[in-house]
Amino acid sequence: DIQMTQSPSSLSASVGDRVTITCRASQNIASYLNWYQQKPGKAPKLLIYGASSLQSGVPSRFSGSGSGTDFTLTISSLQPEDSATFYCQQSYSTPFTFGGGTKVEIK
Amino acid sequence: QVQLQESGPGLVKPSETLSLTCTVSGGSISGYYWSWIRQPPGNGLEWIGYIYDSGTTIYNPSLKSRVTMSVDTSMNQVSLKLSSVTAADTAVYYCARRIYGSGSYYNDFWGQGTLVTVSS
């Protein structure tokens, strides 16, 4: 199985801060990398697919980059509503595995 | 707007079979893959498997011996069965639509999830 390692596991930042979350795959997954946002008690919501494509309706402050084994999710200007847990997922090979999650809190 | 709704018993006894249904509205099941994903309370996400409208399935090897997925295109529903459950199968179970774009497969629409507790 492909292991997905996210860092950090949690962070606290202020409104307006630039926030970066990284995801590393245990092997080359090309651009088969997706990012999801999950708020407490809710289903995950797709933010980014194909490593860098923004899902329709998602604010442009979210962006993704990377290919191969190293990927990044960036929030350019953190907003109060961005408090959530973020997960990366590889869809390169089954079983499709998720990272352990990054919990983002607002200071 | 596609909407997905999971339904089924919220409590299942150990060693019995968990059965869930995902009803799709606002769009057709045909032509798409449908995924099941679960999340134990307070933990991360685990991919269970997916099914195509033809009935083709791919399961997570860690669950393969206990999982069965099926599709009913006339009812616009997909179903999940997980046999011989234990407390470790207690989780929120999600169904989601899987599509391809920009060099990746991804889940664009998700159900709200349903909590299944395994307990006697």
Coordinates of N, CA and C in Angstrom, one line a residue:
Chain A
D1 N 0.8 -1.2 0.0 CA 0.0 0.0 0.0 C 0.9 1.3 0.0
I2 N 0.4 2.3 -0.6 CA 1.1 3.6 -0.6 C 0.8 4.3 0.7
Q3 N 1.8 4.7 1.4 CA 1.6 5.5 2.6 C 1.6 7.0 2.3
M4 N 0.7 7.7 2.9 CA 0.6 9.1 2.8 C 0.9 9.8 4.1
T5 N 1.9 10.6 4.2 CA 2.3 11.2 5.4 C 2.1 12.7 5.3
Q6 N 1.2 13.2 6.2 CA 1.0 14.7 6.2 C 1.7 15.3 7.4
S7 N 2.1 16.6 7.1 CA 2.7 17.4 8.2 C 2.3 18.8 8.0
P8 N 2.1 19.6 9.2 CA 2.1 19.0 10.5 C 0.8 18.3 10.8
S9 N 0.7 17.7 11.9 CA -0.6 17.0 12.3 C -1.6 18.1 12.8
S10 N -1.1 19.2 13.3 CA -2.0 20.3 13.7 C -1.2 21.6 13.6
L11 N -1.9 22.7 13.5 CA -1.3 24.0 13.5 C -2.3 25.0 13.9
S12 N -1.8 26.1 14.4 CA -2.7 27.2 14.9 C -2.1 28.5 14.2
A13 N -3.0 29.2 13.5 CA -2.6 30.4 12.8 C -3.6 31.5 12.9
S14 N -3.2 32.7 12.6 CA -4.1 33.8 12.7 C -4.8 34.1 11.4
V15 N -5.9 34.8 11.5 CA -6.7 35.2 10.3 C -5.7 36.0 9.4
G16 N -5.7 35.7 8.2 CA -4.8 36.4 7.2 C -3.5 35.8 7.0
D17 N -3.1 34.8 7.8 CA -1.8 34.1 7.7 C -1.9 33.2 6.4
R18 N -0.7 33.0 5.9 CA -0.5 32.0 4.8 C -0.2 30.7 5.5
V19 N -0.9 29.7 5.1 CA -0.8 28.3 5.8 C -0.4 27.3 4.7
T20 N 0.6 26.5 5.1 CA 1.0 25.4 4.1 C 1.0 24.1 4.8
I21 N 0.4 23.1 4.2 CA 0.3 21.7 4.6 C 1.0 20.9 3.6
T22 N 1.8 19.9 4.1 CA 2.5 19.1 3.1 C 2.0 17.6 3.2
C23 N 2.2 16.9 2.1 CA 1.8 15.5 2.0 C 2.8 14.8 1.2
R24 N 3.3 13.7 1.8 CA 4.4 13.0 1.1 C 3.9 11.5 0.9
A25 N 4.1 11.1 -0.4 CA 3.7 9.7 -0.7 C 4.9 8.8 -0.6
S26 N 4.7 7.5 -0.3 CA 5.8 6.6 -0.1 C 6.4 6.1 -1.4
Q27 N 5.6 6.4 -2.5 CA 6.2 6.2 -3.9 C 5.6 7.2 -4.9
N28 N 6.1 7.2 -6.1 CA 5.6 8.1 -7.1 C 4.2 7.9 -7.4
I29 N 3.3 9.0 -7.2 CA 1.9 8.9 -7.6 C 1.6 9.9 -8.7
A30 N 2.6 10.4 -9.4 CA 2.3 11.4 -10.4 C 1.5 12.6 -9.9
S31 N 0.3 12.8 -10.5 CA -0.5 13.9 -10.0 C -1.8 13.4 -9.4
Y32 N -1.8 12.1 -9.0 CA -3.0 11.5 -8.5 C -3.2 11.8 -7.0
L33 N -3.4 13.1 -6.7 CA -3.4 13.5 -5.4 C -4.5 14.5 -5.2
N34 N -5.4 14.3 -4.2 CA -6.5 15.1 -3.9 C -6.5 15.6 -2.5
W35 N -7.1 16.8 -2.3 CA -7.2 17.4 -0.9 C -8.6 17.5 -0.6
Y36 N -8.9 17.2 0.7 CA -10.3 17.3 1.2 C -10.3 18.1 2.5
Q37 N -11.3 18.9 2.8 CA -11.5 19.6 4.0 C -12.7 19.0 4.8
Q38 N -12.5 18.7 6.0 CA -13.6 18.2 6.8 C -13.8 19.0 8.1
K39 N -15.0 19.4 8.3 CA -15.4 20.1 9.5 C -16.1 19.1 10.4
P40 N -16.1 19.4 11.7 CA -16.7 18.4 12.7 C -18.1 18.1 12.4
G41 N -18.4 16.8 12.4 CA -19.7 16.3 12.1 C -20.2 16.3 10.7
K42 N -19.3 16.7 9.8 CA -19.6 16.8 8.4 C -18.8 15.9 7.5
A43 N -19.3 15.6 6.3 CA -18.5 14.8 5.3 C -17.4 15.6 4.8
P44 N -16.3 14.9 4.4 CA -15.2 15.6 3.7 C -15.7 16.3 2.4
K45 N -15.1 17.5 2.1 CA -15.4 18.3 1.0 C -14.2 18.4 0.1
L46 N -14.4 18.1 -1.2 CA -13.3 18.2 -2.1 C -12.8 19.6 -2.4
L47 N -11.5 19.8 -2.2 CA -10.9 21.2 -2.5 C -10.1 21.2 -3.7
I48 N -9.2 20.2 -3.9 CA -8.2 20.2 -4.9 C -8.2 18.8 -5.5
Y49 N -8.1 18.6 -6.8 CA -7.9 17.3 -7.4 C -6.8 17.4 -8.4
G50 N -6.2 16.2 -8.7 CA -5.1 16.3 -9.7 C -4.0 17.1 -9.2
A51 N -3.8 17.2 -7.9 CA -2.7 17.9 -7.3 C -2.9 19.4 -7.3
S52 N -3.5 20.0 -8.3 CA -3.5 21.5 -8.4 C -4.7 22.1 -9.0
S53 N -5.7 21.2 -9.4 CA -7.0 21.8 -9.9 C -8.0 22.1 -8.8
L54 N -8.5 23.3 -8.9 CA -9.4 23.8 -7.8 C -10.8 23.3 -8.2
Q55 N -11.4 22.7 -7.2 CA -12.8 22.2 -7.4 C -13.7 23.4 -7.6
S56 N -14.7 23.3 -8.4 CA -15.7 24.4 -8.6 C -16.3 24.8 -7.3
G57 N -16.4 26.1 -7.1 CA -17.0 26.7 -5.9 C -16.1 26.9 -4.7
V58 N -14.9 26.3 -4.8 CA -13.9 26.5 -3.7 C -13.2 27.8 -3.8
P59 N -13.0 28.5 -2.7 CA -12.4 29.9 -2.8 C -11.0 29.8 -3.4
S60 N -10.6 30.8 -4.1 CA -9.3 30.8 -4.8 C -8.1 31.0 -3.8
R61 N -8.4 31.2 -2.5 CA -7.3 31.2 -1.6 C -6.7 29.9 -1.3
F62 N -7.4 28.8 -1.7 CA -6.8 27.4 -1.7 C -6.1 27.1 -3.0
S63 N -4.9 26.5 -2.8 CA -4.2 26.1 -4.0 C -3.4 24.9 -3.6
G64 N -3.1 24.1 -4.7 CA -2.3 22.9 -4.5 C -1.2 22.8 -5.5
S65 N -0.1 22.1 -5.1 CA 1.0 22.0 -6.0 C 1.8 20.7 -5.7
G66 N 2.6 20.3 -6.6 CA 3.5 19.1 -6.4 C 3.2 18.1 -7.4
S67 N 4.1 17.1 -7.5 CA 3.9 15.9 -8.3 C 4.9 14.9 -7.9
G68 N 4.7 13.6 -8.2 CA 5.6 12.6 -7.8 C 5.3 12.1 -6.4
T69 N 6.1 12.6 -5.4 CA 5.9 12.2 -4.1 C 5.6 13.3 -3.1
D70 N 5.9 14.5 -3.5 CA 5.8 15.7 -2.5 C 4.7 16.7 -3.0
F71 N 3.8 17.0 -2.1 CA 2.6 17.8 -2.5 C 2.4 18.8 -1.4
T72 N 1.8 19.9 -1.8 CA 1.5 21.0 -0.8 C 0.1 21.6 -1.0
L73 N -0.6 21.8 0.1 CA -1.8 22.6 0.1 C -1.5 23.9 0.7
T74 N -1.9 25.0 0.1 CA -1.7 26.3 0.6 C -3.0 27.1 0.7
I75 N -3.1 27.7 1.9 CA -4.2 28.7 2.1 C -3.5 30.0 2.1
S76 N -3.8 30.9 1.1 CA -3.0 32.1 1.0 C -3.4 33.2 2.1
S77 N -4.6 33.2 2.5 CA -5.0 34.1 3.6 C -6.1 33.4 4.4
L78 N -5.7 32.9 5.6 CA -6.5 32.1 6.4 C -7.8 32.8 6.9
Q79 N -8.9 32.2 6.7 CA -10.2 32.8 7.2 C -10.8 32.0 8.3
P80 N -11.6 32.6 9.1 CA -12.2 31.9 10.3 C -12.9 30.6 9.9
E81 N -13.6 30.6 8.7 CA -14.3 29.4 8.3 C -13.4 28.3 7.8
D82 N -12.1 28.5 7.7 CA -11.2 27.5 7.3 C -10.8 26.6 8.4
S83 N -11.2 26.8 9.6 CA -11.0 25.9 10.8 C -11.5 24.5 10.5
A84 N -10.7 23.5 10.3 CA -11.1 22.2 9.9 C -9.9 21.3 9.9
T85 N -10.2 20.0 9.5 CA -9.1 19.1 9.3 C -9.0 18.8 7.8
F86 N -7.8 18.8 7.3 CA -7.5 18.6 5.9 C -6.8 17.3 5.7
Y87 N -7.3 16.6 4.7 CA -6.7 15.3 4.3 C -6.3 15.2 2.9
C88 N -5.1 14.6 2.6 CA -4.7 14.3 1.3 C -5.1 12.9 1.0
Q89 N -5.3 12.5 -0.2 CA -5.6 11.2 -0.7 C -4.9 10.9 -2.0
Q90 N -4.3 9.7 -2.1 CA -3.8 9.3 -3.4 C -4.8 8.4 -4.1
S91 N -4.9 8.6 -5.4 CA -5.8 7.8 -6.2 C -5.0 7.1 -7.4
Y92 N -3.8 6.9 -7.1 CA -2.9 6.3 -8.1 C -3.1 4.8 -8.2
S93 N -3.1 4.2 -7.0 CA -3.3 2.7 -7.0 C -4.1 2.3 -5.7
T94 N -4.9 1.2 -5.9 CA -5.6 0.7 -4.8 C -4.8 -0.1 -3.8
P95 N -5.1 0.0 -2.5 CA -6.2 0.8 -1.9 C -5.8 2.3 -1.9
F96 N -6.8 3.1 -2.2 CA -6.6 4.5 -2.2 C -6.5 5.0 -0.7
T97 N -5.4 5.5 -0.4 CA -5.1 5.8 1.0 C -5.1 7.3 1.3
F98 N -5.4 7.6 2.5 CA -5.5 9.0 3.0 C -4.3 9.3 3.9
G99 N -3.9 10.6 3.9 CA -3.0 11.0 5.0 C -3.7 11.0 6.3
G100 N -2.9 11.2 7.4 CA -3.5 11.2 8.7 C -4.3 12.4 9.1
G101 N -4.2 13.5 8.3 CA -5.0 14.7 8.6 C -4.1 15.8 9.2
T102 N -4.5 17.0 8.9 CA -3.9 18.2 9.5 C -5.0 19.0 10.1
K103 N -5.0 19.2 11.4 CA -6.1 20.0 12.0 C -5.6 21.5 12.1
V104 N -6.4 22.4 11.5 CA -6.1 23.8 11.4 C -7.0 24.5 12.4
E105 N -6.4 25.2 13.3 CA -7.1 26.0 14.2 C -6.8 27.5 14.0
I106 N -7.8 28.3 14.4 CA -7.6 29.8 14.3 C -7.2 30.3 15.6
K107 N -6.1 31.1 15.7 CA -5.7 31.7 16.9 C -6.7 32.8 17.4
Chain B
Q1 N -28.0 19.3 -8.9 CA -27.0 19.0 -7.9 C -27.2 17.6 -7.4
V2 N -26.1 16.8 -7.5 CA -26.2 15.4 -7.1 C -26.2 15.4 -5.6
Q3 N -27.1 14.6 -5.0 CA -27.1 14.4 -3.6 C -27.1 12.9 -3.3
L4 N -26.4 12.5 -2.2 CA -26.3 11.1 -1.8 C -26.7 11.0 -0.3
Q5 N -27.4 9.9 0.0 CA -28.0 9.7 1.3 C -27.8 8.3 1.7
E6 N -27.0 8.1 2.8 CA -26.7 6.8 3.3 C -27.9 6.4 4.3
S7 N -28.2 5.1 4.3 CA -29.3 4.7 5.3 C -29.0 3.3 5.7
G8 N -29.5 2.9 6.9 CA -29.3 1.6 7.4 C -29.3 1.6 8.9
P9 N -29.2 0.4 9.5 CA -29.2 0.3 11.0 C -28.0 1.0 11.6
G10 N -28.3 1.7 12.7 CA -27.2 2.4 13.4 C -26.5 1.5 14.4
L11 N -27.1 0.4 14.7 CA -26.5 -0.6 15.6 C -26.5 -2.0 15.1
V12 N -25.3 -2.6 15.1 CA -25.2 -4.0 14.6 C -24.5 -4.8 15.6
K13 N -24.9 -6.0 15.8 CA -24.3 -6.9 16.8 C -23.0 -7.5 16.3
P14 N -22.0 -7.8 17.2 CA -20.8 -8.4 16.7 C -21.1 -9.7 16.0
S15 N -20.3 -10.0 15.0 CA -20.4 -11.2 14.2 C -21.5 -11.1 13.1
E16 N -22.4 -10.1 13.2 CA -23.4 -10.0 12.2 C -23.0 -9.2 11.0
T17 N -23.9 -9.0 10.1 CA -23.6 -8.3 8.8 C -24.1 -6.8 8.8
L18 N -23.3 -5.9 8.5 CA -23.6 -4.5 8.4 C -24.2 -4.3 7.0
S19 N -25.3 -3.7 6.9 CA -25.9 -3.4 5.5 C -26.3 -2.0 5.4
L20 N -25.8 -1.3 4.4 CA -26.1 0.1 4.2 C -26.5 0.3 2.7
T21 N -27.3 1.3 2.5 CA -27.7 1.7 1.2 C -27.4 3.2 1.0
C22 N -27.0 3.5 -0.2 CA -26.7 4.9 -0.6 C -27.7 5.2 -1.8
T23 N -28.6 6.2 -1.5 CA -29.5 6.6 -2.6 C -29.1 7.9 -3.2
V24 N -29.0 7.9 -4.5 CA -28.5 9.0 -5.3 C -29.7 9.8 -5.9
S25 N -29.7 11.1 -5.7 CA -30.7 11.9 -6.3 C -30.1 13.0 -7.1
G26 N -30.8 13.6 -8.0 CA -30.3 14.7 -8.8 C -29.4 14.3 -9.9
G27 N -29.3 13.1 -10.1 CA -28.4 12.6 -11.2 C -28.5 11.1 -11.3
S28 N -27.9 10.5 -12.3 CA -28.0 9.1 -12.5 C -26.8 8.3 -12.0
I29 N -27.0 7.1 -11.5 CA -25.9 6.3 -11.1 C -25.1 5.8 -12.3
S30 N -25.8 5.7 -13.4 CA -25.2 5.1 -14.6 C -24.0 6.0 -15.1
G31 N -22.9 5.3 -15.5 CA -21.8 6.0 -16.0 C -20.8 6.5 -15.0
Y32 N -21.0 6.1 -13.7 CA -20.1 6.6 -12.7 C -19.7 5.4 -11.8
Y33 N -18.5 5.7 -11.1 CA -18.1 4.8 -10.0 C -18.6 5.4 -8.7
W34 N -18.9 4.5 -7.8 CA -19.4 4.9 -6.5 C -18.5 4.2 -5.4
S35 N -18.0 5.1 -4.5 CA -17.1 4.7 -3.4 C -17.8 4.6 -2.1
W36 N -17.2 3.7 -1.3 CA -17.6 3.7 0.2 C -16.3 4.0 0.9
I37 N -16.4 4.8 1.9 CA -15.3 5.3 2.7 C -15.8 5.3 4.2
R38 N -15.0 5.0 5.1 CA -15.4 5.0 6.5 C -14.4 5.8 7.4
Q39 N -14.9 6.2 8.6 CA -14.1 7.0 9.5 C -14.5 6.6 10.9
P40 N -13.6 5.8 11.6 CA -13.9 5.5 13.0 C -13.9 6.8 13.8
P41 N -14.7 6.8 14.9 CA -14.8 8.1 15.7 C -13.5 8.6 16.1
G42 N -13.3 9.9 15.8 CA -12.0 10.6 16.2 C -10.8 10.2 15.4
N43 N -11.0 9.4 14.3 CA -9.9 8.9 13.5 C -10.0 9.4 12.1
G44 N -9.0 8.9 11.3 CA -8.9 9.3 9.9 C -9.8 8.5 9.0
L45 N -9.6 8.7 7.7 CA -10.5 8.1 6.6 C -9.9 6.8 6.1
E46 N -10.7 5.8 5.8 CA -10.3 4.6 5.2 C -11.2 4.3 4.0
W47 N -10.5 4.0 2.9 CA -11.2 3.7 1.7 C -11.6 2.2 1.7
I48 N -12.9 1.9 1.5 CA -13.4 0.5 1.6 C -13.4 -0.1 0.2
G49 N -13.8 0.7 -0.8 CA -13.9 0.1 -2.2 C -14.8 1.0 -3.1
Y50 N -14.9 0.5 -4.3 CA -15.8 1.2 -5.2 C -16.5 0.2 -6.2
I51 N -17.6 0.6 -6.7 CA -18.4 -0.2 -7.7 C -18.8 0.7 -8.9
Y52 N -18.7 0.1 -10.0 CA -19.2 0.8 -11.3 C -20.6 0.4 -11.5
D53 N -21.3 1.1 -12.4 CA -22.7 0.8 -12.6 C -22.9 -0.6 -13.2
S54 N -21.9 -1.1 -13.8 CA -22.0 -2.5 -14.4 C -21.9 -3.5 -13.4
G55 N -21.5 -3.1 -12.2 CA -21.3 -4.1 -11.1 C -19.9 -4.5 -10.8
T56 N -19.0 -3.9 -11.7 CA -17.5 -4.2 -11.4 C -17.1 -3.6 -10.1
T57 N -16.4 -4.3 -9.3 CA -16.0 -3.8 -8.0 C -14.5 -3.9 -7.8
I58 N -14.0 -3.0 -6.9 CA -12.6 -3.1 -6.4 C -12.7 -2.8 -4.9
Y59 N -12.1 -3.8 -4.1 CA -12.2 -3.6 -2.7 C -10.8 -3.4 -2.1
N60 N -10.8 -2.8 -0.9 CA -9.6 -2.7 -0.1 C -9.2 -4.1 0.3
P61 N -8.0 -4.6 0.0 CA -7.6 -5.9 0.4 C -7.8 -6.2 1.9
S62 N -7.7 -5.2 2.7 CA -7.8 -5.4 4.2 C -9.2 -5.8 4.6
L63 N -10.2 -5.5 3.7 CA -11.6 -5.8 4.0 C -12.2 -6.8 3.0
K64 N -11.5 -7.1 2.0 CA -12.0 -7.8 0.8 C -12.8 -9.1 1.1
S65 N -12.3 -9.8 2.1 CA -13.0 -11.1 2.4 C -14.4 -10.9 3.1
R66 N -14.6 -9.7 3.5 CA -15.9 -9.4 4.2 C -16.8 -8.4 3.5
V67 N -16.4 -7.8 2.4 CA -17.1 -6.8 1.8 C -17.8 -7.3 0.5
T68 N -19.1 -6.8 0.4 CA -19.8 -7.0 -0.9 C -20.5 -5.6 -1.2
M69 N -20.3 -5.2 -2.4 CA -21.0 -4.0 -2.9 C -21.9 -4.4 -4.1
S70 N -23.0 -3.7 -4.2 CA -23.9 -4.0 -5.3 C -24.5 -2.7 -5.8
V71 N -25.1 -2.7 -7.0 CA -25.8 -1.5 -7.5 C -27.1 -1.9 -8.1
D72 N -28.1 -1.0 -7.9 CA -29.4 -1.1 -8.4 C -29.7 0.1 -9.2
T73 N -29.5 0.0 -10.5 CA -29.7 1.2 -11.3 C -31.1 1.7 -11.4
S74 N -32.1 0.7 -11.3 CA -33.5 1.1 -11.4 C -33.9 1.9 -10.2
M75 N -33.3 1.7 -9.0 CA -33.6 2.5 -7.8 C -32.6 3.6 -7.6
N76 N -31.6 3.7 -8.4 CA -30.5 4.7 -8.2 C -29.8 4.5 -6.9
Q77 N -29.5 3.3 -6.6 CA -28.9 3.0 -5.3 C -27.7 2.1 -5.4
V78 N -26.8 2.3 -4.5 CA -25.6 1.4 -4.3 C -25.7 0.9 -2.9
S79 N -25.2 -0.3 -2.7 CA -25.3 -0.9 -1.3 C -24.0 -1.5 -0.9
L80 N -23.8 -1.5 0.4 CA -22.6 -2.1 1.1 C -23.0 -3.1 2.1
K81 N -22.3 -4.3 2.0 CA -22.5 -5.2 3.1 C -21.1 -5.6 3.6
L82 N -21.0 -5.6 5.0 CA -19.7 -6.0 5.6 C -20.1 -7.0 6.6
S83 N -19.5 -8.2 6.4 CA -19.9 -9.4 7.3 C -19.0 -9.5 8.5
S84 N -19.4 -10.3 9.4 CA -18.6 -10.7 10.6 C -18.0 -9.4 11.3
V85 N -18.8 -8.5 11.6 CA -18.3 -7.2 12.1 C -17.9 -7.4 13.6
T86 N -16.9 -6.5 13.9 CA -16.4 -6.4 15.3 C -16.5 -4.9 15.7
A87 N -16.1 -4.6 16.9 CA -16.1 -3.2 17.4 C -15.2 -2.4 16.5
A88 N -14.2 -2.9 15.9 CA -13.3 -2.2 15.1 C -14.0 -1.6 13.8
D89 N -15.2 -2.2 13.5 CA -15.9 -1.7 12.3 C -16.8 -0.5 12.7
T90 N -16.9 -0.1 13.9 CA -17.6 1.0 14.3 C -17.1 2.3 13.7
A91 N -17.9 3.0 12.9 CA -17.4 4.1 12.1 C -18.6 4.9 11.5
V92 N -18.3 6.1 11.0 CA -19.2 6.7 10.1 C -18.9 6.2 8.7
Y93 N -19.9 5.8 8.0 CA -19.7 5.3 6.7 C -20.3 6.3 5.7
Y94 N -19.4 6.6 4.7 CA -19.8 7.5 3.6 C -19.9 6.9 2.3
C95 N -20.8 7.3 1.5 CA -20.7 6.9 0.1 C -20.4 8.2 -0.7
A96 N -19.7 8.1 -1.8 CA -19.3 9.2 -2.6 C -19.2 8.8 -4.1
R97 N -19.4 9.8 -4.9 CA -19.2 9.6 -6.4 C -17.8 9.8 -6.7
R98 N -17.3 8.9 -7.6 CA -15.9 8.9 -8.0 C -15.8 9.3 -9.5
I99 N -15.0 10.3 -9.8 CA -14.9 10.6 -11.2 C -13.5 10.9 -11.6
Y100 N -13.2 11.1 -12.9 CA -11.8 11.3 -13.4 C -11.7 12.7 -14.0
G101 N -10.6 13.4 -13.7 CA -10.4 14.7 -14.3 C -9.0 15.2 -14.0
S102 N -8.4 15.9 -14.9 CA -7.1 16.6 -14.6 C -6.0 15.6 -14.1
G103 N -6.0 14.4 -14.6 CA -5.0 13.5 -14.2 C -5.2 12.8 -12.9
S104 N -6.4 12.8 -12.4 CA -6.7 12.1 -11.1 C -8.1 11.6 -11.0
Y105 N -8.3 10.6 -10.2 CA -9.6 10.2 -9.8 C -9.9 10.8 -8.5
Y106 N -11.1 11.2 -8.3 CA -11.5 11.9 -7.0 C -12.9 11.8 -6.7
N107 N -13.3 12.0 -5.4 CA -14.7 11.9 -5.0 C -15.2 13.3 -4.9
D108 N -16.2 13.7 -5.8 CA -16.6 15.0 -5.8 C -17.9 15.3 -5.0
F109 N -18.8 14.3 -4.9 CA -20.0 14.4 -4.1 C -20.0 13.3 -3.1
W110 N -20.3 13.7 -1.8 CA -20.4 12.8 -0.7 C -21.7 12.8 0.0
G111 N -22.1 11.7 0.5 CA -23.3 11.7 1.4 C -22.9 12.3 2.8
Q112 N -23.9 12.5 3.6 CA -23.6 13.1 4.9 C -23.0 12.1 5.9
G113 N -23.0 10.8 5.6 CA -22.5 9.8 6.4 C -23.5 9.3 7.4
T114 N -23.3 8.0 7.8 CA -24.1 7.4 8.8 C -23.3 6.6 9.8
L115 N -23.5 6.8 11.1 CA -22.7 6.2 12.1 C -23.3 4.8 12.3
V116 N -22.4 3.8 12.3 CA -22.8 2.4 12.6 C -21.9 2.0 13.8
T117 N -22.6 1.6 14.8 CA -22.0 1.1 16.0 C -22.1 -0.4 16.1
V118 N -21.0 -1.1 16.4 CA -21.0 -2.5 16.6 C -21.0 -2.8 18.1
S119 N -22.0 -3.3 18.6 CA -22.1 -3.6 20.0 C -23.2 -4.6 20.3
S120 N -23.1 -5.4 21.3 CA -24.1 -6.3 21.7 C -25.1 -5.6 22.7

